[in-house]
Short mmCIF file of C-alpha atoms and ligand atoms in Angstrom, two decimals:
data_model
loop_
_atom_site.label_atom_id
_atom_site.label_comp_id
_atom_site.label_asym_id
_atom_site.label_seq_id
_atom_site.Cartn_x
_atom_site.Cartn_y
_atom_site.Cartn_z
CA UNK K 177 -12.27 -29.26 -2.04
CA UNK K 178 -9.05 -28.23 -0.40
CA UNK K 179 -7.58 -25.07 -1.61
CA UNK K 180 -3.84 -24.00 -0.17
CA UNK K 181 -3.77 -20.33 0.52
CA UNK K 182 -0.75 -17.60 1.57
CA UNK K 183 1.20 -15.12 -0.15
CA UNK K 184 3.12 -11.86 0.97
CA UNK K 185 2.48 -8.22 0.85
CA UNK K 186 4.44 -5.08 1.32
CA UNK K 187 5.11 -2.21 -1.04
CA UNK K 188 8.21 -1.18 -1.51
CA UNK K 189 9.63 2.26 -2.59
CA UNK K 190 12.63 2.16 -4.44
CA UNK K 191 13.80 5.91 -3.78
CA UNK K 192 14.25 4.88 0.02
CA UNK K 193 17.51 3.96 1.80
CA UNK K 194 16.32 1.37 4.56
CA UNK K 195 15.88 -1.93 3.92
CA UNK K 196 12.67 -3.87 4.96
CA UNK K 197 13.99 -7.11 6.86
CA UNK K 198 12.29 -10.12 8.83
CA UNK K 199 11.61 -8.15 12.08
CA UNK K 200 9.51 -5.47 9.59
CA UNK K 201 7.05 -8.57 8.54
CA UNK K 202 4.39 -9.85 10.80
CA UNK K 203 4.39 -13.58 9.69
CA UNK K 204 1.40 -15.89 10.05
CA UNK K 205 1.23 -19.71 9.56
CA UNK K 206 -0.62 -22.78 10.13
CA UNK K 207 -3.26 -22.00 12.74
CA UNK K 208 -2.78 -17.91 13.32
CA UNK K 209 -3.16 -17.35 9.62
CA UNK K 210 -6.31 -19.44 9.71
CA UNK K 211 -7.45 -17.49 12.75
CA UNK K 212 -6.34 -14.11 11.38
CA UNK K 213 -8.70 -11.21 11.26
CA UNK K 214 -7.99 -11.03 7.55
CA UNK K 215 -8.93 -14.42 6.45
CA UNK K 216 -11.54 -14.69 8.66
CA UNK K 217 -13.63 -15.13 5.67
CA UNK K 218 -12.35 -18.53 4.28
CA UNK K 219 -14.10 -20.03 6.77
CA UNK K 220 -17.76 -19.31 5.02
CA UNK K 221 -16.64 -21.42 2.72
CA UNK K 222 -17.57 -24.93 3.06
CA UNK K 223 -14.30 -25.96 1.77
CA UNK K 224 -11.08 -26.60 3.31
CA UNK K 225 -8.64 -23.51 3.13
CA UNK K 226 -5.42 -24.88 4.10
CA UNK K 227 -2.90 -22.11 5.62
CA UNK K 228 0.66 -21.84 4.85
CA UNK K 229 2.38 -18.89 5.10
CA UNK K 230 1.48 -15.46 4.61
CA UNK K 231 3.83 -12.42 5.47
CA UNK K 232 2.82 -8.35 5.55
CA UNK K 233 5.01 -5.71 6.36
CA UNK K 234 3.87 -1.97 6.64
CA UNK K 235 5.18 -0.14 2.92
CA UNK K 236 9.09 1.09 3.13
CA UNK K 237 11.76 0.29 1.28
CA UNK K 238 13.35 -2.65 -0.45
CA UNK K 239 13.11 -5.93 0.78
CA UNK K 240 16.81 -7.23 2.10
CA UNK K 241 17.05 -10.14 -0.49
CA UNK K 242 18.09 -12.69 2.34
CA UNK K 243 14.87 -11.94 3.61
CA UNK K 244 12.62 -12.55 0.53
CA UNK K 245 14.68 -16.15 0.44
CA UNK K 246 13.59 -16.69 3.64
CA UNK K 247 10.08 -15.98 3.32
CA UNK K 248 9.83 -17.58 -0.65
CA UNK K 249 11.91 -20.84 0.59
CA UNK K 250 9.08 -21.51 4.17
CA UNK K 251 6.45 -20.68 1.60
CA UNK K 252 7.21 -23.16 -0.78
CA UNK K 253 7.92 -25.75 1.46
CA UNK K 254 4.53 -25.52 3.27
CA UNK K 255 2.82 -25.16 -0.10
CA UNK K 256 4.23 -28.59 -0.86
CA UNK K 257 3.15 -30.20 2.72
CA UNK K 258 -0.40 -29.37 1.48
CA UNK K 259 -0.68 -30.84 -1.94
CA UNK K 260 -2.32 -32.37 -3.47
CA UNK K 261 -5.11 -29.39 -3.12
CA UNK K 262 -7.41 -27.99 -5.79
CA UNK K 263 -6.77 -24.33 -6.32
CA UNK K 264 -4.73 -21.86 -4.76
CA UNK K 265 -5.18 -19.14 -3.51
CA UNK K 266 -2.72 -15.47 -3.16
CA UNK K 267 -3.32 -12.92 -0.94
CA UNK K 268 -0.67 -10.04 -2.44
CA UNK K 269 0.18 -6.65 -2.68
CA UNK K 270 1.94 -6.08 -6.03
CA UNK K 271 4.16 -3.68 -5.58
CA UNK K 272 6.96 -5.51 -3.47
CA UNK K 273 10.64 -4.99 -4.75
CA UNK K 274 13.17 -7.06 -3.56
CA UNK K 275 16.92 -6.09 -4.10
CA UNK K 276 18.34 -7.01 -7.10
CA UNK K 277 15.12 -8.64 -8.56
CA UNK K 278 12.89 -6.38 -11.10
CA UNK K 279 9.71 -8.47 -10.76
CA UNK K 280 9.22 -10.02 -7.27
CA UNK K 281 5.83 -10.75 -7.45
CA UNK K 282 6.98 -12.70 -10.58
CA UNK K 283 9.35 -14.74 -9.06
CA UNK K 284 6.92 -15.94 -5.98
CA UNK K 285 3.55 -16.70 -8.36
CA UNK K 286 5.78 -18.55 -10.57
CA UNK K 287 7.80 -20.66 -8.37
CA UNK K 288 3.95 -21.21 -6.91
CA UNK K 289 2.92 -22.93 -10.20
CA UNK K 290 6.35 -24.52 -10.24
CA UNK K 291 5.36 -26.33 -7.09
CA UNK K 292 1.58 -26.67 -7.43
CA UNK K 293 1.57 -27.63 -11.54
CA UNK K 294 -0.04 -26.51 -14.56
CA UNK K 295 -3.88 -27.94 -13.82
CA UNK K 296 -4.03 -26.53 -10.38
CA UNK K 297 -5.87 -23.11 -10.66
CA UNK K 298 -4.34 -19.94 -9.44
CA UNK K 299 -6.32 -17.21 -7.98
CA UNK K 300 -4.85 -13.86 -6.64
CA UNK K 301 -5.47 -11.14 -4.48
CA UNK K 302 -4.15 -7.53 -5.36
CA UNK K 303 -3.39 -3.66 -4.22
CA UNK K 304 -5.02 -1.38 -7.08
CA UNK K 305 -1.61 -0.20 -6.32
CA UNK K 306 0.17 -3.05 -7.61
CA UNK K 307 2.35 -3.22 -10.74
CA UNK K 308 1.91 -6.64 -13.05
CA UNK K 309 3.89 -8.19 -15.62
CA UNK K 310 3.77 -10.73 -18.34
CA UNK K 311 5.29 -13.44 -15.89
CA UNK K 312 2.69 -12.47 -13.41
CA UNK K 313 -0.10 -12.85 -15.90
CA UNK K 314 0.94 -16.20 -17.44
CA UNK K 315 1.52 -18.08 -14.34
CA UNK K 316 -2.10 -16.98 -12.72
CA UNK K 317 -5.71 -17.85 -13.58
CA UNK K 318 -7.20 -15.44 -11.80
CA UNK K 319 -6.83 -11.60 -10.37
CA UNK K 320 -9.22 -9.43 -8.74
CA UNK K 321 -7.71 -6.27 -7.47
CA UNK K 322 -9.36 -3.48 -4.57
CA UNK K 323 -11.70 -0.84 -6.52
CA UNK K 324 -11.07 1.33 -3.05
CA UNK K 325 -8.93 3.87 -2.31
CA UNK K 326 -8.58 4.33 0.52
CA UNK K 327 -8.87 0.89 0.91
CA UNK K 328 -12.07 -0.23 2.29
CA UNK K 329 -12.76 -3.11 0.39
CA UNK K 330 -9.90 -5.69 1.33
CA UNK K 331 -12.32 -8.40 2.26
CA UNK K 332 -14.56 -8.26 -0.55
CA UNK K 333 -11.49 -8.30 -2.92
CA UNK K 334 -10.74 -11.79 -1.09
CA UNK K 335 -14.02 -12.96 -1.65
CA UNK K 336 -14.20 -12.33 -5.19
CA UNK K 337 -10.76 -13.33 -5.89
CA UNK K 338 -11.82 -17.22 -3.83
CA UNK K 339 -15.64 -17.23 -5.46
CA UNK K 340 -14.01 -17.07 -8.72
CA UNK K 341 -11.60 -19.82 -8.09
CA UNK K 342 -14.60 -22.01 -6.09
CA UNK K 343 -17.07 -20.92 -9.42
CA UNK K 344 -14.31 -22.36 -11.75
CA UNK K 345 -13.70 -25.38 -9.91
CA UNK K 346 -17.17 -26.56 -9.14
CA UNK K 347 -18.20 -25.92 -13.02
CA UNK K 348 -14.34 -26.92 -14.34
CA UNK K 349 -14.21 -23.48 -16.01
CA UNK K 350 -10.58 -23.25 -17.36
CA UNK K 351 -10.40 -19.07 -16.99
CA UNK K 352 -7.92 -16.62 -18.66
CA UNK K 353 -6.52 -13.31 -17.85
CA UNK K 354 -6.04 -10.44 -20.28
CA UNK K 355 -3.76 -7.87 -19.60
CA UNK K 356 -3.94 -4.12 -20.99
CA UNK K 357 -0.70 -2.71 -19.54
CA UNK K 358 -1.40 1.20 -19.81
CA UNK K 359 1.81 3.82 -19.75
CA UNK K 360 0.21 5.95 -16.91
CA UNK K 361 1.44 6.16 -13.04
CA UNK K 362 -0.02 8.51 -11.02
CA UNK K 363 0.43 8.91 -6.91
CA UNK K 364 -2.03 7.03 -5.30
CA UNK K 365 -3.01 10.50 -3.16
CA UNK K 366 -3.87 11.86 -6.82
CA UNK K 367 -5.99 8.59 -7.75
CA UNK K 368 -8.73 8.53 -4.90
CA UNK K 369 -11.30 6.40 -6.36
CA UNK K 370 -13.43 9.19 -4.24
CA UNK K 371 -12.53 11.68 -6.44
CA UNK K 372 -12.51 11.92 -10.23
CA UNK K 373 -11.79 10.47 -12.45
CA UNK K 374 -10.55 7.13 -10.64
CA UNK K 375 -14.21 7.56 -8.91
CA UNK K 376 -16.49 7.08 -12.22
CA UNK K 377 -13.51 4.64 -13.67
CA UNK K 378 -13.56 2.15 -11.29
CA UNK K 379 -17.70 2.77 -10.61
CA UNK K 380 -17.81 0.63 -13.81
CA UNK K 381 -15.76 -2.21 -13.18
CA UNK K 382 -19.30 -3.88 -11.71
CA UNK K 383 -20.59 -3.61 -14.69
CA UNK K 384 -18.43 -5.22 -16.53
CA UNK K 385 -18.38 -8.22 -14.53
CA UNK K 386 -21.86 -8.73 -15.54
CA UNK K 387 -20.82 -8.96 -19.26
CA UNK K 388 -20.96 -12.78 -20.32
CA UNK K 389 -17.70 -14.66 -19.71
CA UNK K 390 -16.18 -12.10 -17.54
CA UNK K 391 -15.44 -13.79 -13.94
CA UNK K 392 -14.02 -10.00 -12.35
CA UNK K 393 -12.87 -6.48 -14.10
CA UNK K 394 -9.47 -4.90 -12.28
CA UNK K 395 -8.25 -1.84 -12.86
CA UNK K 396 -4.84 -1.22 -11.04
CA UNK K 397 -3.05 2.94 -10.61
CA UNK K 398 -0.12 0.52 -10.22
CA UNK K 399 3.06 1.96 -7.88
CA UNK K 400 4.77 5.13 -8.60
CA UNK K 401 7.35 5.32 -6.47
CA UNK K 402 9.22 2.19 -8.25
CA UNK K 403 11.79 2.60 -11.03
CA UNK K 404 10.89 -1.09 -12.60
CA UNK K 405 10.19 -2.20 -16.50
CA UNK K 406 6.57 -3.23 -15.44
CA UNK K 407 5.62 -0.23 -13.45
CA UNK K 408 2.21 1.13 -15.00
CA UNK K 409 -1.15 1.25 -14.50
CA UNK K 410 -3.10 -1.90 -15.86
CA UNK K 411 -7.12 -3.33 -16.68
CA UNK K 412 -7.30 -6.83 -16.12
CA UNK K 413 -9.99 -9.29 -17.26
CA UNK K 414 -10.30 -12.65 -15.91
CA UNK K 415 -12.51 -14.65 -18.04
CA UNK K 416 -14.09 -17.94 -18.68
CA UNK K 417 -13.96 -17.86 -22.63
CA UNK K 418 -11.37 -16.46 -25.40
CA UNK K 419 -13.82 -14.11 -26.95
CA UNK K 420 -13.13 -10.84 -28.59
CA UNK K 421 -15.98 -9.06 -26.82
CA UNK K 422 -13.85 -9.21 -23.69
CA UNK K 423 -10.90 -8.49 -25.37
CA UNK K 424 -12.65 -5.11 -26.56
CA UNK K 425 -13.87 -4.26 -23.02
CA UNK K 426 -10.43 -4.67 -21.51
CA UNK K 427 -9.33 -2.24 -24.70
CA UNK K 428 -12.04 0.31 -23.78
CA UNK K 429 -11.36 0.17 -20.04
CA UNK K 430 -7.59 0.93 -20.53
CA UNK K 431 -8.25 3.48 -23.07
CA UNK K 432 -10.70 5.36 -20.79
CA UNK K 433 -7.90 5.58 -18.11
CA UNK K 434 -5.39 6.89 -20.70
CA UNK K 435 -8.07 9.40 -21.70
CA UNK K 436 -8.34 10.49 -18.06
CA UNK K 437 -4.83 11.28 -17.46
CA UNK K 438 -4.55 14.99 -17.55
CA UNK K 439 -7.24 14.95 -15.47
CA UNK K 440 -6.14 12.82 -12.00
CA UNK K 441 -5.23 15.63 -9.48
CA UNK K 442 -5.50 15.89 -5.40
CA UNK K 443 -8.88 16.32 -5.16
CA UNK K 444 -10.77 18.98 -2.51
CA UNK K 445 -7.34 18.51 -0.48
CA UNK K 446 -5.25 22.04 -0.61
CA UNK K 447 -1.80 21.30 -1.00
CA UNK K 448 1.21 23.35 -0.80
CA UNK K 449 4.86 23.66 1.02
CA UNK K 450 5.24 23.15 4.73
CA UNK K 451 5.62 26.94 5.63
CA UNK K 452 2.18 27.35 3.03
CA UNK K 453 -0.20 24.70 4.86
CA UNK K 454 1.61 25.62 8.51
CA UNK K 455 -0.11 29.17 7.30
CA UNK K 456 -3.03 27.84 6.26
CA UNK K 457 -3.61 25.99 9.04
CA UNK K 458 -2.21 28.98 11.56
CA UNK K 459 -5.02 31.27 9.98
CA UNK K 460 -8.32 28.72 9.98
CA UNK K 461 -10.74 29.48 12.57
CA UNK K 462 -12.52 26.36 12.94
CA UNK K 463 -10.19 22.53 14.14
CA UNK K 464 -9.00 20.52 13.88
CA UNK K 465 -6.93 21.09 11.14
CA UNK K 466 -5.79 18.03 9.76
CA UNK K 467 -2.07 18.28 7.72
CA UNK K 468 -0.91 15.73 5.89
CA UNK K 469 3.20 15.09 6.05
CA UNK K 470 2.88 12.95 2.61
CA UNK K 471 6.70 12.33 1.43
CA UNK K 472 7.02 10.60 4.77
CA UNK K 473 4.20 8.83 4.31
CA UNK K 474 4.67 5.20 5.78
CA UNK K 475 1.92 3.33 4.62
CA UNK K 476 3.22 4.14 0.82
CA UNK K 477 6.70 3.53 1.65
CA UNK K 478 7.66 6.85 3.09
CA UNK K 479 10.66 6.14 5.86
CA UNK K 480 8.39 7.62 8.83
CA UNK K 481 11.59 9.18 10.69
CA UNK K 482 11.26 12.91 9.57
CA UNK K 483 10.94 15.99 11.53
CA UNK K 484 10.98 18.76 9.26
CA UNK K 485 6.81 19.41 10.16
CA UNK K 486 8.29 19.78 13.89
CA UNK K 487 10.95 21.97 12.91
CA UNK K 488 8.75 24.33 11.55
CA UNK K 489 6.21 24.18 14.12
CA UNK K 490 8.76 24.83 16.69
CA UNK K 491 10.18 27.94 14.93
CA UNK K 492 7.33 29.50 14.61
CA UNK K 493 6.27 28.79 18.03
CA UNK K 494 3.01 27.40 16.83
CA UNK K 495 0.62 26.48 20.04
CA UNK K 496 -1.68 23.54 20.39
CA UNK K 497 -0.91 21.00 17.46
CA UNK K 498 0.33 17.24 17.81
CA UNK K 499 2.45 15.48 15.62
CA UNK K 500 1.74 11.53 15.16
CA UNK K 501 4.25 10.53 14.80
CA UNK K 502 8.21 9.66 14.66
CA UNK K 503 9.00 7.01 14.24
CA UNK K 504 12.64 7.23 16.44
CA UNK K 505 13.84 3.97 18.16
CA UNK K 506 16.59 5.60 20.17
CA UNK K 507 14.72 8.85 20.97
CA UNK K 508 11.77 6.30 22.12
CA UNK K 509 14.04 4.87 24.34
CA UNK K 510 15.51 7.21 25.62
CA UNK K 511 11.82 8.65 27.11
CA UNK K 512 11.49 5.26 28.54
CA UNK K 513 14.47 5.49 30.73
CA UNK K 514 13.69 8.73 31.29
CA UNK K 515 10.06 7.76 33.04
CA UNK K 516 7.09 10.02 32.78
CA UNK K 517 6.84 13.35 33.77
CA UNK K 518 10.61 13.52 33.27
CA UNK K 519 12.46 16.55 31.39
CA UNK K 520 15.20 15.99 28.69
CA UNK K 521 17.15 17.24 25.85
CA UNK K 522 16.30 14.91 22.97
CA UNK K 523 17.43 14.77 19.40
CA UNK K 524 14.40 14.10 17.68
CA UNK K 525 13.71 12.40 13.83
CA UNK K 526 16.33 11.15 11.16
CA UNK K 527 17.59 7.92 12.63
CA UNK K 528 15.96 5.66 10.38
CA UNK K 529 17.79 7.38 7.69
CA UNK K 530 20.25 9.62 8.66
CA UNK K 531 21.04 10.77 5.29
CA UNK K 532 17.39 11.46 4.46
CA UNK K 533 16.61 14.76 6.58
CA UNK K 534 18.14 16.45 9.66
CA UNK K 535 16.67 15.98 13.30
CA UNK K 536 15.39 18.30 15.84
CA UNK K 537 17.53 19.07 18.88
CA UNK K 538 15.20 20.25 21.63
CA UNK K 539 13.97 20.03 25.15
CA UNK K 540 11.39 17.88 25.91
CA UNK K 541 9.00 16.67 28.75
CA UNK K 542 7.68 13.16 28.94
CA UNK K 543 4.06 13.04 29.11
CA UNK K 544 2.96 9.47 28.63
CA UNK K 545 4.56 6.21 27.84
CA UNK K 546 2.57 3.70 26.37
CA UNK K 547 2.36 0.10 28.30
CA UNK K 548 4.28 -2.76 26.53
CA UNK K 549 6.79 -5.63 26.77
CA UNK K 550 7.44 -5.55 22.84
CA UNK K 551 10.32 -2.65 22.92
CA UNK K 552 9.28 -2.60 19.38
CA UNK K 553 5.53 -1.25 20.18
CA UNK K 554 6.86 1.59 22.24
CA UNK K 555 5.11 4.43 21.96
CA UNK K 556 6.04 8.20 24.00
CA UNK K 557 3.77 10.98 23.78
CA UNK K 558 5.83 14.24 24.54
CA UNK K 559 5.43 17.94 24.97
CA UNK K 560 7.96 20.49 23.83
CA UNK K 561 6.51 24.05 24.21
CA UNK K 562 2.63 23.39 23.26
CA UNK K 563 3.42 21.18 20.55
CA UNK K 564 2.57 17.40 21.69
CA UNK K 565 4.75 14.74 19.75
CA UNK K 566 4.18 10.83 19.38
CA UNK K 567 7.70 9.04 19.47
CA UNK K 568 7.34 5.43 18.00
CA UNK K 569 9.71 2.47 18.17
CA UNK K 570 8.58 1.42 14.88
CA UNK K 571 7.52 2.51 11.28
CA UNK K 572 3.78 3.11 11.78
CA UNK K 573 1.09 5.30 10.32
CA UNK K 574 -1.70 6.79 12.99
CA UNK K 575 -5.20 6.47 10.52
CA UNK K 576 -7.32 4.99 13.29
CA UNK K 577 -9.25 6.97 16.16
CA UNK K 578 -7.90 4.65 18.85
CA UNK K 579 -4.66 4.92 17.44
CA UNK K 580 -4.70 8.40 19.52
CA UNK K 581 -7.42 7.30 22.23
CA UNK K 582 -5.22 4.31 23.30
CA UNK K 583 -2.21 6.82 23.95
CA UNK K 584 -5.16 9.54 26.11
CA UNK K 585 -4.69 12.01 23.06
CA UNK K 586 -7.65 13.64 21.81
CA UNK K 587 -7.79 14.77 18.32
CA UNK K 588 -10.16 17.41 18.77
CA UNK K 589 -8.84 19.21 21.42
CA UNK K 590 -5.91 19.88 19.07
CA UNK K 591 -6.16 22.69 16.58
CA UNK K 592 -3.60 20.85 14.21
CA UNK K 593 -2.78 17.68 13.83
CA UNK K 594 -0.20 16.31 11.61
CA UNK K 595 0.09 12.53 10.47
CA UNK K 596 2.38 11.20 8.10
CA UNK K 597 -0.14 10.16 5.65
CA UNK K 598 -1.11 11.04 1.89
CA UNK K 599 -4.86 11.03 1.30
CA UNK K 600 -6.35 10.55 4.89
CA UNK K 601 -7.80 7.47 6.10
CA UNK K 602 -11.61 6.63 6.32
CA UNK K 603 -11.24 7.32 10.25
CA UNK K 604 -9.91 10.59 10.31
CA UNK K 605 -11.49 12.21 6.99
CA UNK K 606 -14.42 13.26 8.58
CA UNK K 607 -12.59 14.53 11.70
CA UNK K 608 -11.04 17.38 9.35
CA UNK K 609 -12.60 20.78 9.42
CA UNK K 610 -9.36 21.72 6.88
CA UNK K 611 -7.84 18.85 5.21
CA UNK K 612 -4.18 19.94 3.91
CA UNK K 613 -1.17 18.64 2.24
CA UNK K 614 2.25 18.74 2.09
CA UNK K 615 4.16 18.25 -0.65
CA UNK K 616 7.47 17.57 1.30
CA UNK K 617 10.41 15.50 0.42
CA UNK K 618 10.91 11.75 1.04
CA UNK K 619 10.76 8.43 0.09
CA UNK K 620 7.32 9.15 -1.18
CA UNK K 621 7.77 12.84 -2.65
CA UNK K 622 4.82 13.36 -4.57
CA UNK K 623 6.54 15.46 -6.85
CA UNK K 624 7.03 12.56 -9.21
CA UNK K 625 8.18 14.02 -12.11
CA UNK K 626 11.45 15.15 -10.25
CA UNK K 627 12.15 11.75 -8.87
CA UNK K 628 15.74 11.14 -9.69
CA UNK K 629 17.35 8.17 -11.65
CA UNK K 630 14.43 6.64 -13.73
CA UNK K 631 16.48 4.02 -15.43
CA UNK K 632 13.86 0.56 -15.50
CA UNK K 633 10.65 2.15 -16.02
CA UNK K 634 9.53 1.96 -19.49
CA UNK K 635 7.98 5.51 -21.51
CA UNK K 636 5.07 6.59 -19.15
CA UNK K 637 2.79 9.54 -18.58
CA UNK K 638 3.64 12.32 -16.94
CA UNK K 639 7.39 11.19 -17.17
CA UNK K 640 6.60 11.23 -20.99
CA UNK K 641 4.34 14.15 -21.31
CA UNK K 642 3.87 13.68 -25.21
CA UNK K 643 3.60 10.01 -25.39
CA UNK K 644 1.37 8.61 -27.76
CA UNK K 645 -0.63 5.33 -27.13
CA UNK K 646 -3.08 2.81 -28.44
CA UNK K 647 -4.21 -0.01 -26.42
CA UNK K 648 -3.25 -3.28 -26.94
CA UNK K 649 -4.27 -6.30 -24.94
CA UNK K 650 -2.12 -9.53 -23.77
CA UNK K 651 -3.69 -12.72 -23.29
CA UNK K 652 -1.91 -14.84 -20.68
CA UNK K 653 0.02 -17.70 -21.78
CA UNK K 654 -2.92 -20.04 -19.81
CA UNK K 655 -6.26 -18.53 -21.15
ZN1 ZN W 888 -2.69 0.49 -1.91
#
């Protein structure tokens, strides 16, 4: 069998001012995206898994529309070069918005059954954080999303979304999805599937693909941080028969998660204002303390460029903490041509988006300047009286160990380190001897409730605090 695979994946939050553009993707095709790390696993298979294009940019804002074109139109036209091929498979995100389109996920799967026809199965790849629609629904046969978050279950989500597609094929099942769309959107740092109640919702989804006729059980938070008519929360059946027993297990699934609502908070993480967890973290005897910058959070779509952690760390002369990182192009730069061990006066944060926050004006000393010929993976590590900052060239979160080690920081010899992050990764976690949060502003403010101009999305919880709901399920157009 020959089965054409790609897709594209970003998140995208409306409520920021940059623009994500073709130097933000890292684009694979042909032979790299067969020899990718991430699709490594296609090649268990005994079938042919035919590359096209796939695209993945770190979470931020909008996607410039030109861009999209770009991507959608290369896509296409490899997907064509490939045919005829057996099933498809999409590796996505779900939450992507491109400007001036309200469902771009939509628009790709769709013009993918355009090219590949009705009686070529479609099998996709999803975020829990992704957001679905109708269009989405009726032009797949197949979704499995991650039950992780944090995310450690990308692969396995691959491999259930391609067994399904290789089960269907080899036993010409003709599979159906159906679609409980619930009115709920919660940030994803309040929906840990570590903590309750995503933890005991989602510990049933195996379950339920053990029911007869169900292929894979989904249940997606969906994306906040978008104002768009199909922003919610969803359960999602894939099945091999148009039974009512599924039906009612999608129903129950959905209605579980609506029951749950009040309940989602930010689990054992202590959360408060910057001047609260810089206290917090100023009075704990035991380090590192690990803060959490959240409503710059890149890797949810935060812009990355703010220094109002550093401001307040400088004012109140706070000793032995690192800040990873800033992501600064020109202050990056300007360390560079500066040299190591070199003093200057730097202005520090809000480049990205200069409307979005103010920067820090300060003197600095250049401590280390990582070694590349890609000015875009510049990376300066400085000092500015005992507080060590990481300068990037690019939008970039710091959630692995050698994301420090690689730059000769240790995280333990700090007593606070600050990442722009929400929840904190599977890496650093366990580092934390205090785990705290800031609810600060940004792209990403986690004070969703507030977030201004919510014109697309339709009635939701906790937007809609007395909304009243019953589940009903929506059979895609193909089942
Ligand atoms: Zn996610």
């Amino acid at each position: 069998m020959r089965i054409a695979f790609g897709g594209i994946h970003t998140e995208c939050s409306t409520y920021s001012r940059i623009r994500s553009r073709v130097q933000d993707f890292r684009v694979l095709r042909a032979n790299a995206l067969r020899q990718s790390c991430a699709f490594q696993f296609l090649n268990r298979y005994p079938h042919e898994f035919v590359p096209t294009l796939h695209a993945r940019a770190v979470p931020g804002g909008p996607v410039e529309r030109a861009t999209y074109e770009l991507f959608k139109a290369e896509f296409l036209e490899l997907l064509k070069t490939t045919l005829p091929v057996d099933g498809v498979y999409l590796a996505m995100h779900g939450a992507m918005f491109v400007e001036g389109m309200h469902d771009a996920e939509g628009d790709w799967i769709e013009a993918t059954r355009s090219i590949v026809g009705e009686a070529c199965p479609v099998s996709a790849s999803y975020d829990l954080h992704g957001n679905l629609s109708k269009r989405i629904i009726d032009n797949l046969d197949m979704l499995s999303a991650y039950r992780t978050a944090p995310h450690i279950d990308v692969e396995e989500t691959g491999i259930r979304a391609c067994n399904m597609l290789i089960h269907c094929l080899e036993n010409k099942l003709r599979p159906g999805l159906i679609w409980v769309p619930i009115p709920v959107l919660m940030p994803g740092e309040k929906s840990s599937t570590e903590d309750q109640p995503a933890k005991r919702l989602y510990a049933q989804l195996e379950n339920i693909d053990k029911h007869a006729g169900v292929l894979d059980a989904s249940l997606l938070v969906g994306y906040v941080w978008a104002d768009e008519p199909r922003s919610t929360a969803s359960a999602v059946l894939t099945v091999s028969n148009k039974d009512s027993a599924s039906e009612q297990l999608a129903i129950t699934l959905a209605q579980q998660y609506w029951d749950a609502r009040q309940e989602f908070d930010f689990g054992g993480v202590r959360t408060g204002s910057i001047a609260e967890c810089l206290d917090w973290a100023a009075e704990a005897g035991t380090k590192p303390v690990i803060l959490a910058d959240s409503g710059d959070n890149p890797t949810g779509g935060g812009v990355g460029d703010r220094a109002e952690v550093l401001e307040h760390l400088l004012r109140r002369s706070f000793r032995s903490a690192l800040v990873a990182g800033i992501a600064d192009p020109p202050a990056t730069n300007a360390c560079y041509a500066a040299g190591e061990g070199a003093t200057l006066r730097l202005s520090i944060g809000a480049t990205l988006d200069p409307e979005g926050s103010q920067p820090v004006i300060t003197e600095t000393r250049v401590v280390f300047l990582a070694k590349t010929d890609e000015p875009s993976e510049r990376q300066a590590v400085i000092s500015i009286n005992g507080v060590t900052v990481v300068l990037t060239s690019r939008r970039r979160p710091f959630h692995h160990i050698r994301d420090f080690t690689s730059l000769g920081l240790s995280i333990e010899s700090f007593h606070l380190l600050v990442v722009k992050s929400g929840y904190l990764s599977p890496d650093l976690a366990p580092l934390a001897k205090l785990n705290l949060m800031t609810l600060s502003d940004g792209a990403v403010n986690q004070d969703i409730e507030g977030l201004p101009a919510n014109q697309f999305r339709p009635p939701t919880f906790p937007f809609n605090r007395n909304l009243q709901w019953t589940p009903s399920a929506v059979w895609s157009a193909r089942s």
